[in-house]
Amino acid sequence: MTSVNRPPLGVGLIGYAFMGAAHSQAWRTAPHFFDLPLRPRLTVLAGRNQDAVTDAAERLGWASTETDWRRVIQRDDVDLVDVCTPGDTHAEIAIAALEAGKHVLCEKPLANTVAEAEAMAEAAEKAAARGVRSMVGFTYRRVPAIGLARKLVADGRLGDIRHVRAQYLQDWIADPAAPMSWRLEKDKAGSGALGDIGAHIVDLTQYITGQTLTGVSGMLETFVKERPLPTSSGKLGGVGGSETGAVTVDDAAVFMGRFTGGALGTFEATRFALGRKNGLRIEINGSAGSLAFDFEDMNVLQFFDGAEPAEIAGFRRIIVTEPEHPYVGAWWPAGHGLGYEHGFTHQVVDLVNAVAAGKDPTPSFADGLQVQRVLAAVERSAGAGSAWTEIPR
Ligand SMILES: NC(=O)c1ccc[n+]([C@@H]2O[C@H](COP(=O)([O-])OP(=O)(O)OC[C@H]3O[C@@H](n4cnc5c(N)ncnc54)[C@H](O)[C@@H]3O)[C@@H](O)[C@H]2O)c1
């Protein structure tokens, strides 16, 4: 039986811009490449403007629309709610959906504050006791090279982890004329580069190493404090007019931290690294080997095996496109690379498998809460002259 003939899983998606489109293609594509135990149905797309949501539903393949997310969670034909809206809405939507008995996939960062994230993790735990599942969208976990990196660490190929070096470098607001957007407003986004992209490298380094951060010392900076208000919106920003608004989040975050296993970590998250477009880079050095990853070359994982004789030792460039690699076997013949969107499809695959198996998927809302605590500790540290700040467990 292919997934086409499996029992349906009605999906309601809230928000239809960047992540809405990425998640839509994942829901559409997953059952065509992976043999899923349930068949996702693109049941309803929700936005706030009827014309815009109707247009988006047609483009992205959704069967119906709503203009209030509350209607989505009331519908009997919706089993799972997918939250693709800015952070200020995550807690309210996700908690209401879980209480209504709907499984939830919620975009990262889980929330805008630790208090919201705590409430969400509590709601998720209660829901799980009733068989209702939840997952937070730290999508990069599902890049095959990242899965391989985690496996190499778990297999002991790196030995004891000593250094974790992580950067997330973008440049889309390096130009001071780049207009305001919700990502630059604290009440909508929670924080700036820290929560938007720093959250990913916190999650990924913890995921790959199997360790969590115990404390941090950080610096935050807002280089451009006023920006033009947008006159039209684009993919991430848009076009600015003559009026300006205040940027109320960090433009860049730099922090260091200690991991539970004793490793030292350095982290950098910025949207001001001119020329770096999606430079999510991770390098890990252990007692037995090292690995390095850069999302701008996302099908490759670099691995250095410290046991090799010095004469021939060197970083090897593993092209992570073999059927033996995580998720890859479901796609193309070996060597035909994957792209940004595949991580979202893998996320759907893992979520649907967990829902069908009656298991809690990962990363859980509790994992999302833990990342939120790291982000909050960085902010507290930065506000206290970079003072060392423990992360509550
Ligand atoms: N997993 C990833 O790699 C990744 C990448 C980008 C963004 N994100 C996260 O995804 C979320 C959304 O970001 P985005 O880039 O898609 O933003 P976006 O601005 O492109 O889209 C946000 C959408 O939410 C809608 N929206 C806002 N408030 C709403 C409400 N009250 N009810 C219904 N719709 C509402 C907007 O109309 C828009 O369609 C954020 O939490 C962001 O951090 C995750």
CSV table of C-alpha atoms and ligand atoms in Angstrom, one decimal:
chain,number,residue,atom,x,y,z
A,1,MET,CA,0.0,0.0,0.0
A,2,THR,CA,1.4,3.5,-0.8
A,3,SER,CA,0.6,6.4,1.4
A,4,VAL,CA,-2.1,7.4,-1.1
A,5,ASN,CA,-4.4,4.7,0.4
A,6,ARG,CA,-3.7,5.3,4.1
A,7,PRO,CA,-6.1,6.9,6.5
A,8,PRO,CA,-6.2,10.7,6.2
A,9,LEU,CA,-4.6,13.2,8.5
A,10,GLY,CA,-6.4,16.6,8.1
A,11,VAL,CA,-4.0,19.5,8.3
A,12,GLY,CA,-4.8,23.1,9.1
A,13,LEU,CA,-2.0,25.6,8.4
A,14,ILE,CA,-1.9,29.1,9.9
A,15,GLY,CA,0.1,31.7,7.9
A,16,TYR,CA,0.9,31.4,4.3
A,17,ALA,CA,4.0,33.5,3.6
A,18,PHE,CA,7.6,32.1,3.8
A,19,MET,CA,7.1,29.2,6.2
A,20,GLY,CA,3.6,28.7,5.1
A,21,ALA,CA,4.8,28.0,1.6
A,22,ALA,CA,7.7,25.8,2.8
A,23,HIS,CA,5.4,23.7,5.0
A,24,SER,CA,2.8,23.5,2.2
A,25,GLN,CA,5.2,22.0,-0.2
A,26,ALA,CA,6.3,19.6,2.5
A,27,TRP,CA,2.8,18.4,3.2
A,28,ARG,CA,2.1,18.1,-0.5
A,29,THR,CA,5.4,16.3,-1.3
A,30,ALA,CA,6.0,14.0,1.7
A,31,PRO,CA,3.4,11.2,0.8
A,32,HIS,CA,4.7,11.1,-2.8
A,33,PHE,CA,8.3,10.2,-1.9
A,34,PHE,CA,7.9,8.5,1.5
A,35,ASP,CA,5.6,5.7,2.4
A,36,LEU,CA,3.7,7.4,5.2
A,37,PRO,CA,1.3,5.5,7.6
A,38,LEU,CA,-1.2,8.4,7.3
A,39,ARG,CA,-2.1,10.4,4.2
A,40,PRO,CA,-1.8,14.2,4.9
A,41,ARG,CA,-4.7,16.2,3.6
A,42,LEU,CA,-4.2,19.9,2.9
A,43,THR,CA,-7.6,20.6,4.5
A,44,VAL,CA,-7.6,24.3,5.4
A,45,LEU,CA,-5.3,27.3,5.1
A,46,ALA,CA,-5.8,30.3,7.5
A,47,GLY,CA,-4.9,33.9,7.2
A,48,ARG,CA,-6.5,37.2,8.1
A,49,ASN,CA,-7.5,38.5,4.7
A,50,GLN,CA,-10.0,36.6,2.6
A,51,ASP,CA,-8.7,37.5,-0.8
A,52,ALA,CA,-5.1,36.9,0.1
A,53,VAL,CA,-5.7,33.6,1.8
A,54,THR,CA,-7.9,32.4,-1.1
A,55,ASP,CA,-5.1,33.3,-3.5
A,56,ALA,CA,-2.5,31.5,-1.4
A,57,ALA,CA,-4.7,28.4,-0.9
A,58,GLU,CA,-5.0,28.1,-4.7
A,59,ARG,CA,-1.2,28.5,-5.2
A,60,LEU,CA,-0.2,26.2,-2.4
A,61,GLY,CA,-2.8,23.5,-2.8
A,62,TRP,CA,-5.2,23.9,0.1
A,63,ALA,CA,-8.8,22.7,-0.1
A,64,SER,CA,-10.4,25.5,1.9
A,65,THR,CA,-9.7,28.7,3.8
A,66,GLU,CA,-10.5,30.4,7.1
A,67,THR,CA,-9.8,34.0,8.2
A,68,ASP,CA,-9.7,33.3,11.9
A,69,TRP,CA,-7.3,30.6,13.2
A,70,ARG,CA,-9.9,29.8,15.9
A,71,ARG,CA,-12.2,28.3,13.3
A,72,VAL,CA,-9.4,26.0,12.2
A,73,ILE,CA,-9.1,24.4,15.6
A,74,GLN,CA,-12.8,24.0,15.8
A,75,ARG,CA,-13.1,22.0,12.6
A,76,ASP,CA,-13.7,18.2,12.8
A,77,ASP,CA,-11.8,17.6,9.6
A,78,VAL,CA,-8.6,19.0,11.1
A,79,ASP,CA,-6.4,16.6,13.1
A,80,LEU,CA,-3.2,18.6,13.1
A,81,VAL,CA,-2.5,22.4,13.3
A,82,ASP,CA,0.6,23.8,11.7
A,83,VAL,CA,1.6,27.2,13.1
A,84,CYS,CA,3.6,29.3,10.6
A,85,THR,CA,2.9,32.7,12.1
A,86,PRO,CA,5.3,35.2,13.9
A,87,GLY,CA,6.3,34.3,17.5
A,88,ASP,CA,3.8,36.6,19.2
A,89,THR,CA,1.0,34.2,18.2
A,90,HIS,CA,2.6,30.8,18.8
A,91,ALA,CA,1.6,30.3,22.4
A,92,GLU,CA,-2.1,31.3,22.0
A,93,ILE,CA,-2.6,29.2,18.9
A,94,ALA,CA,-0.6,26.2,19.9
A,95,ILE,CA,-2.1,25.9,23.4
A,96,ALA,CA,-5.7,26.3,22.1
A,97,ALA,CA,-5.1,23.7,19.4
A,98,LEU,CA,-3.6,21.2,21.9
A,99,GLU,CA,-6.5,21.7,24.3
A,100,ALA,CA,-8.9,21.1,21.3
A,101,GLY,CA,-7.2,17.8,20.8
A,102,LYS,CA,-5.2,18.7,17.7
A,103,HIS,CA,-1.6,17.7,17.1
A,104,VAL,CA,0.6,20.7,16.7
A,105,LEU,CA,3.6,21.6,14.6
A,106,CYS,CA,4.8,25.0,15.7
A,107,GLU,CA,7.5,27.0,14.1
A,108,LYS,CA,10.6,28.1,16.0
A,109,PRO,CA,11.5,29.8,18.2
A,110,LEU,CA,8.8,28.1,20.2
A,111,ALA,CA,7.7,31.4,21.8
A,112,ASN,CA,8.7,35.0,22.4
A,113,THR,CA,9.3,34.5,26.2
A,114,VAL,CA,10.3,31.8,28.6
A,115,ALA,CA,6.9,32.2,30.4
A,116,GLU,CA,5.0,31.5,27.1
A,117,ALA,CA,7.3,28.6,26.3
A,118,GLU,CA,6.7,27.1,29.7
A,119,ALA,CA,2.9,27.3,29.3
A,120,MET,CA,3.3,25.6,25.9
A,121,ALA,CA,5.5,22.8,27.2
A,122,GLU,CA,3.0,22.3,30.0
A,123,ALA,CA,0.1,22.2,27.5
A,124,ALA,CA,2.1,19.7,25.4
A,125,GLU,CA,2.8,17.4,28.3
A,126,LYS,CA,-0.9,17.3,29.2
A,127,ALA,CA,-1.9,16.8,25.6
A,128,ALA,CA,0.6,13.9,25.2
A,129,ALA,CA,-1.1,12.1,28.1
A,130,ARG,CA,-4.2,12.2,25.9
A,131,GLY,CA,-2.3,11.0,22.8
A,132,VAL,CA,-2.1,14.5,21.3
A,133,ARG,CA,1.4,15.2,19.8
A,134,SER,CA,3.5,18.3,19.4
A,135,MET,CA,6.7,19.3,17.7
A,136,VAL,CA,8.7,22.5,17.2
A,137,GLY,CA,10.1,23.3,13.8
A,138,PHE,CA,13.8,23.3,14.2
A,139,THR,CA,14.0,22.1,10.6
A,140,TYR,CA,17.7,22.0,10.1
A,141,ARG,CA,17.9,18.9,12.2
A,142,ARG,CA,16.4,17.1,9.1
A,143,VAL,CA,19.2,18.1,6.8
A,144,PRO,CA,20.9,14.7,5.9
A,145,ALA,CA,24.4,16.0,6.6
A,146,ILE,CA,23.3,17.1,10.1
A,147,GLY,CA,21.8,13.7,10.7
A,148,LEU,CA,25.1,12.1,9.7
A,149,ALA,CA,27.0,14.6,12.0
A,150,ARG,CA,24.9,13.5,14.9
A,151,LYS,CA,25.5,9.8,14.1
A,152,LEU,CA,29.3,10.3,13.9
A,153,VAL,CA,29.3,11.9,17.4
A,154,ALA,CA,26.9,9.2,18.8
A,155,ASP,CA,29.2,6.4,17.3
A,156,GLY,CA,32.1,7.9,19.1
A,157,ARG,CA,34.0,9.0,15.9
A,158,LEU,CA,34.8,12.4,17.5
A,159,GLY,CA,35.6,11.1,21.0
A,160,ASP,CA,35.1,13.6,23.8
A,161,ILE,CA,33.8,16.9,22.4
A,162,ARG,CA,36.0,19.8,23.3
A,163,HIS,CA,35.0,22.7,21.0
A,164,VAL,CA,31.7,23.6,19.4
A,165,ARG,CA,31.9,26.6,17.0
A,166,ALA,CA,28.7,27.7,15.5
A,167,GLN,CA,27.7,30.7,13.3
A,168,TYR,CA,24.6,31.7,11.5
A,169,LEU,CA,25.5,34.4,9.1
A,170,GLN,CA,23.1,36.3,6.8
A,171,ASP,CA,23.2,39.8,5.3
A,172,TRP,CA,19.6,40.7,4.3
A,173,ILE,CA,19.5,43.8,6.6
A,174,ALA,CA,23.1,44.9,6.3
A,175,ASP,CA,21.8,47.8,4.2
A,176,PRO,CA,20.4,50.5,6.6
A,177,ALA,CA,17.8,51.2,3.9
A,178,ALA,CA,16.3,47.7,4.3
A,179,PRO,CA,12.8,48.4,5.7
A,180,MET,CA,11.2,47.5,9.0
A,181,SER,CA,9.4,44.1,9.3
A,182,TRP,CA,7.9,42.1,12.1
A,183,ARG,CA,11.3,40.4,12.6
A,184,LEU,CA,12.7,43.8,13.8
A,185,GLU,CA,10.0,44.4,16.4
A,186,LYS,CA,10.5,42.9,19.8
A,187,ASP,CA,6.7,42.5,20.6
A,188,LYS,CA,6.2,40.4,17.5
A,189,ALA,CA,9.6,38.5,17.2
A,190,GLY,CA,10.7,38.3,20.8
A,191,SER,CA,14.3,39.0,19.8
A,192,GLY,CA,16.3,39.6,16.6
A,193,ALA,CA,19.1,37.6,15.1
A,194,LEU,CA,19.3,35.8,18.5
A,195,GLY,CA,15.9,34.1,18.4
A,196,ASP,CA,15.5,34.1,14.6
A,197,ILE,CA,18.7,32.3,13.6
A,198,GLY,CA,20.7,32.0,16.9
A,199,ALA,CA,17.9,29.6,18.1
A,200,HIS,CA,18.8,27.3,15.2
A,201,ILE,CA,22.5,27.0,16.1
A,202,VAL,CA,21.7,26.5,19.8
A,203,ASP,CA,19.3,23.6,18.9
A,204,LEU,CA,21.6,22.1,16.3
A,205,THR,CA,24.8,22.1,18.4
A,206,GLN,CA,22.9,20.5,21.3
A,207,TYR,CA,21.3,18.0,18.9
A,208,ILE,CA,24.5,17.0,17.2
A,209,THR,CA,26.5,16.7,20.5
A,210,GLY,CA,23.7,15.2,22.6
A,211,GLN,CA,24.7,17.8,25.3
A,212,THR,CA,22.9,20.9,26.5
A,213,LEU,CA,24.3,24.3,27.4
A,214,THR,CA,24.7,25.0,31.1
A,215,GLY,CA,25.6,28.7,31.0
A,216,VAL,CA,26.4,31.5,28.7
A,217,SER,CA,28.0,34.9,28.4
A,218,GLY,CA,26.8,37.1,25.6
A,219,MET,CA,26.7,40.4,23.8
A,220,LEU,CA,23.9,41.8,21.7
A,221,GLU,CA,24.1,44.8,19.3
A,222,THR,CA,21.6,46.8,17.2
A,223,PHE,CA,23.7,48.5,14.5
A,224,VAL,CA,20.8,50.3,12.7
A,225,LYS,CA,18.3,51.7,15.2
A,226,GLU,CA,15.8,53.3,12.8
A,227,ARG,CA,14.7,52.0,9.5
A,228,PRO,CA,12.2,53.0,6.8
A,229,LEU,CA,8.7,51.7,7.2
A,230,PRO,CA,7.7,49.4,4.4
A,231,THR,CA,5.5,50.6,1.6
A,232,SER,CA,5.3,47.1,0.1
A,233,SER,CA,6.4,43.7,1.4
A,234,GLY,CA,8.8,41.2,-0.1
A,235,LYS,CA,10.2,37.8,0.7
A,236,LEU,CA,12.0,38.8,4.0
A,237,GLY,CA,11.8,42.6,3.9
A,238,GLY,CA,10.2,44.8,1.2
A,239,VAL,CA,10.5,48.3,0.0
A,240,GLY,CA,10.9,51.2,2.4
A,241,GLY,CA,9.2,54.6,2.3
A,242,SER,CA,10.2,58.0,3.8
A,243,GLU,CA,8.8,57.4,7.3
A,244,THR,CA,10.9,55.5,9.8
A,245,GLY,CA,10.3,53.1,12.7
A,246,ALA,CA,12.5,52.0,15.6
A,247,VAL,CA,14.3,48.7,15.5
A,248,THR,CA,13.6,47.1,18.9
A,249,VAL,CA,15.6,43.9,18.6
A,250,ASP,CA,19.3,42.9,18.3
A,251,ASP,CA,20.9,42.9,14.9
A,252,ALA,CA,23.6,40.5,16.0
A,253,ALA,CA,24.3,38.2,18.9
A,254,VAL,CA,27.6,36.8,20.0
A,255,PHE,CA,27.9,34.4,22.9
A,256,MET,CA,30.0,31.7,24.4
A,257,GLY,CA,28.8,28.8,26.6
A,258,ARG,CA,29.7,25.6,28.4
A,259,PHE,CA,28.1,22.2,27.5
A,260,THR,CA,27.1,19.5,30.0
A,261,GLY,CA,29.9,17.2,28.7
A,262,GLY,CA,32.5,19.9,29.3
A,263,ALA,CA,32.8,21.3,25.7
A,264,LEU,CA,33.3,25.0,25.2
A,265,GLY,CA,31.0,26.7,22.7
A,266,THR,CA,31.2,29.9,20.7
A,267,PHE,CA,28.2,31.2,18.8
A,268,GLU,CA,27.6,34.1,16.4
A,269,ALA,CA,24.2,35.1,14.8
A,270,THR,CA,24.0,38.1,12.6
A,271,ARG,CA,22.1,39.5,9.5
A,272,PHE,CA,25.0,41.9,8.9
A,273,ALA,CA,27.6,39.5,7.5
A,274,LEU,CA,27.8,40.9,4.0
A,275,GLY,CA,28.2,38.2,1.4
A,276,ARG,CA,27.0,35.4,3.7
A,277,LYS,CA,23.5,34.4,2.6
A,278,ASN,CA,22.6,31.5,4.7
A,279,GLY,CA,26.0,30.6,6.3
A,280,LEU,CA,24.8,28.2,9.0
A,281,ARG,CA,28.2,26.8,10.0
A,282,ILE,CA,29.1,24.3,12.6
A,283,GLU,CA,32.5,23.0,13.5
A,284,ILE,CA,33.1,20.5,16.3
A,285,ASN,CA,36.4,19.3,17.6
A,286,GLY,CA,36.7,16.2,19.7
A,287,SER,CA,39.5,14.1,21.1
A,288,ALA,CA,39.3,11.6,18.2
A,289,GLY,CA,38.1,13.8,15.3
A,290,SER,CA,36.4,16.9,13.9
A,291,LEU,CA,33.5,17.7,11.7
A,292,ALA,CA,32.4,20.8,9.8
A,293,PHE,CA,29.2,21.8,8.1
A,294,ASP,CA,28.1,24.9,6.1
A,295,PHE,CA,24.6,25.2,4.9
A,296,GLU,CA,25.8,27.1,1.9
A,297,ASP,CA,27.2,23.7,0.8
A,298,MET,CA,24.5,21.7,2.5
A,299,ASN,CA,25.0,18.3,0.8
A,300,VAL,CA,28.5,18.1,2.2
A,301,LEU,CA,29.8,17.1,5.7
A,302,GLN,CA,33.6,17.5,6.4
A,303,PHE,CA,35.1,14.9,8.7
A,304,PHE,CA,38.6,14.6,10.1
A,305,ASP,CA,39.6,11.2,11.6
A,306,GLY,CA,42.3,11.8,14.2
A,307,ALA,CA,43.3,8.1,14.0
A,308,GLU,CA,44.6,8.4,10.4
A,309,PRO,CA,48.4,8.6,9.9
A,310,ALA,CA,49.6,12.1,9.7
A,311,GLU,CA,50.9,11.5,6.2
A,312,ILE,CA,47.5,11.1,4.7
A,313,ALA,CA,45.2,12.7,7.4
A,314,GLY,CA,43.0,15.5,6.3
A,315,PHE,CA,39.4,16.6,6.3
A,316,ARG,CA,37.4,14.4,4.0
A,317,ARG,CA,34.5,15.9,2.1
A,318,ILE,CA,31.6,13.5,2.4
A,319,ILE,CA,28.9,14.2,-0.2
A,320,VAL,CA,25.8,13.2,1.8
A,321,THR,CA,23.7,11.9,-1.0
A,322,GLU,CA,24.0,8.2,-0.7
A,323,PRO,CA,21.0,6.0,0.1
A,324,GLU,CA,22.8,5.0,3.4
A,325,HIS,CA,22.5,8.7,4.6
A,326,PRO,CA,19.4,9.9,6.6
A,327,TYR,CA,16.3,10.4,4.4
A,328,VAL,CA,18.3,10.3,1.2
A,329,GLY,CA,17.1,6.9,0.0
A,330,ALA,CA,13.6,8.1,-0.6
A,331,TRP,CA,14.7,10.7,-3.2
A,332,TRP,CA,17.0,10.6,-6.2
A,333,PRO,CA,19.7,8.2,-7.4
A,334,ALA,CA,22.9,8.7,-5.4
A,335,GLY,CA,24.7,11.9,-6.0
A,336,HIS,CA,21.7,14.1,-7.0
A,337,GLY,CA,21.7,16.7,-4.2
A,338,LEU,CA,18.9,17.9,-2.0
A,339,GLY,CA,17.9,21.5,-1.2
A,340,TYR,CA,16.5,23.8,1.4
A,341,GLU,CA,12.9,22.5,1.1
A,342,HIS,CA,13.8,18.9,1.7
A,343,GLY,CA,14.3,19.5,5.4
A,344,PHE,CA,10.7,20.6,5.7
A,345,THR,CA,9.5,17.4,4.0
A,346,HIS,CA,11.6,15.3,6.3
A,347,GLN,CA,10.1,17.2,9.3
A,348,VAL,CA,6.6,16.2,8.1
A,349,VAL,CA,7.7,12.6,7.5
A,350,ASP,CA,9.0,12.3,11.1
A,351,LEU,CA,6.0,14.0,12.5
A,352,VAL,CA,3.4,11.9,10.7
A,353,ASN,CA,5.3,8.7,11.6
A,354,ALA,CA,5.3,9.7,15.3
A,355,VAL,CA,1.6,10.6,15.3
A,356,ALA,CA,0.7,7.3,13.6
A,357,ALA,CA,3.0,5.3,16.1
A,358,GLY,CA,1.5,7.1,19.1
A,359,LYS,CA,5.0,8.5,20.0
A,360,ASP,CA,6.1,12.0,21.0
A,361,PRO,CA,8.1,13.5,18.1
A,362,THR,CA,11.2,15.5,18.6
A,363,PRO,CA,12.2,18.3,18.9
A,364,SER,CA,9.4,18.5,21.6
A,365,PHE,CA,8.0,21.7,23.1
A,366,ALA,CA,10.2,20.9,26.1
A,367,ASP,CA,13.2,21.0,23.8
A,368,GLY,CA,11.8,24.3,22.5
A,369,LEU,CA,11.5,25.6,26.0
A,370,GLN,CA,15.1,24.7,26.8
A,371,VAL,CA,16.3,26.7,23.8
A,372,GLN,CA,14.1,29.6,24.9
A,373,ARG,CA,15.9,29.5,28.3
A,374,VAL,CA,19.3,29.7,26.5
A,375,LEU,CA,18.1,32.7,24.5
A,376,ALA,CA,16.8,34.4,27.6
A,377,ALA,CA,20.1,33.7,29.4
A,378,VAL,CA,22.0,35.3,26.6
A,379,GLU,CA,19.8,38.4,26.8
A,380,ARG,CA,20.2,38.6,30.6
A,381,SER,CA,23.9,38.2,30.3
A,382,ALA,CA,24.2,40.9,27.6
A,383,GLY,CA,22.1,43.2,29.8
A,384,ALA,CA,24.6,42.7,32.7
A,385,GLY,CA,27.9,43.4,31.0
A,386,SER,CA,28.2,39.9,29.6
A,387,ALA,CA,28.1,38.4,33.1
A,388,TRP,CA,28.2,34.6,33.2
A,389,THR,CA,24.6,33.4,33.4
A,390,GLU,CA,23.5,29.9,34.3
A,391,ILE,CA,20.7,28.3,32.3
A,392,PRO,CA,18.0,26.9,34.6
A,393,ARG,CA,17.5,23.2,34.0
B,1,LIG,N1,12.2,26.6,10.5
B,1,LIG,C1,12.9,27.6,9.8
B,1,LIG,O1,13.9,27.4,9.3
B,1,LIG,C2,12.2,28.9,9.8
B,1,LIG,C3,12.6,29.8,8.8
B,1,LIG,C4,11.9,31.1,8.7
B,1,LIG,C5,11.0,31.4,9.7
B,1,LIG,N2,10.7,30.5,10.7
B,1,LIG,C6,9.7,30.8,11.7
B,1,LIG,O2,8.4,30.7,11.1
B,1,LIG,C7,7.5,31.6,11.7
B,1,LIG,C8,6.9,32.5,10.6
B,1,LIG,O3,7.9,33.1,9.9
B,1,LIG,P1,7.8,33.5,8.3
B,1,LIG,O4,9.2,33.7,7.9
B,1,LIG,O5,7.0,32.5,7.6
B,1,LIG,O6,7.1,34.9,8.4
B,1,LIG,P2,6.3,35.6,7.2
B,1,LIG,O7,6.2,37.0,7.6
B,1,LIG,O8,6.8,35.2,5.9
B,1,LIG,O9,4.8,34.9,7.4
B,1,LIG,C9,4.0,35.1,8.5
B,1,LIG,C10,2.6,34.8,8.1
B,1,LIG,O10,1.8,34.8,9.3
B,1,LIG,C11,0.6,35.5,9.0
B,1,LIG,N3,0.0,36.0,10.3
B,1,LIG,C12,0.5,36.9,11.2
B,1,LIG,N4,-0.3,37.0,12.3
B,1,LIG,C13,-1.4,36.2,12.0
B,1,LIG,C14,-2.5,35.9,12.7
B,1,LIG,N5,-2.8,36.4,13.9
B,1,LIG,N6,-3.4,35.0,12.2
B,1,LIG,C15,-3.2,34.4,11.0
B,1,LIG,N7,-2.1,34.7,10.3
B,1,LIG,C16,-1.2,35.5,10.8
B,1,LIG,C17,1.0,36.6,8.1
B,1,LIG,O11,-0.1,37.1,7.3
B,1,LIG,C18,1.9,35.7,7.2
B,1,LIG,O12,1.2,35.0,6.2
B,1,LIG,C19,8.3,32.4,12.7
B,1,LIG,O13,8.1,31.9,14.0
B,1,LIG,C20,9.7,32.3,12.2
B,1,LIG,O14,10.7,32.4,13.2
B,1,LIG,C21,11.3,29.3,10.7
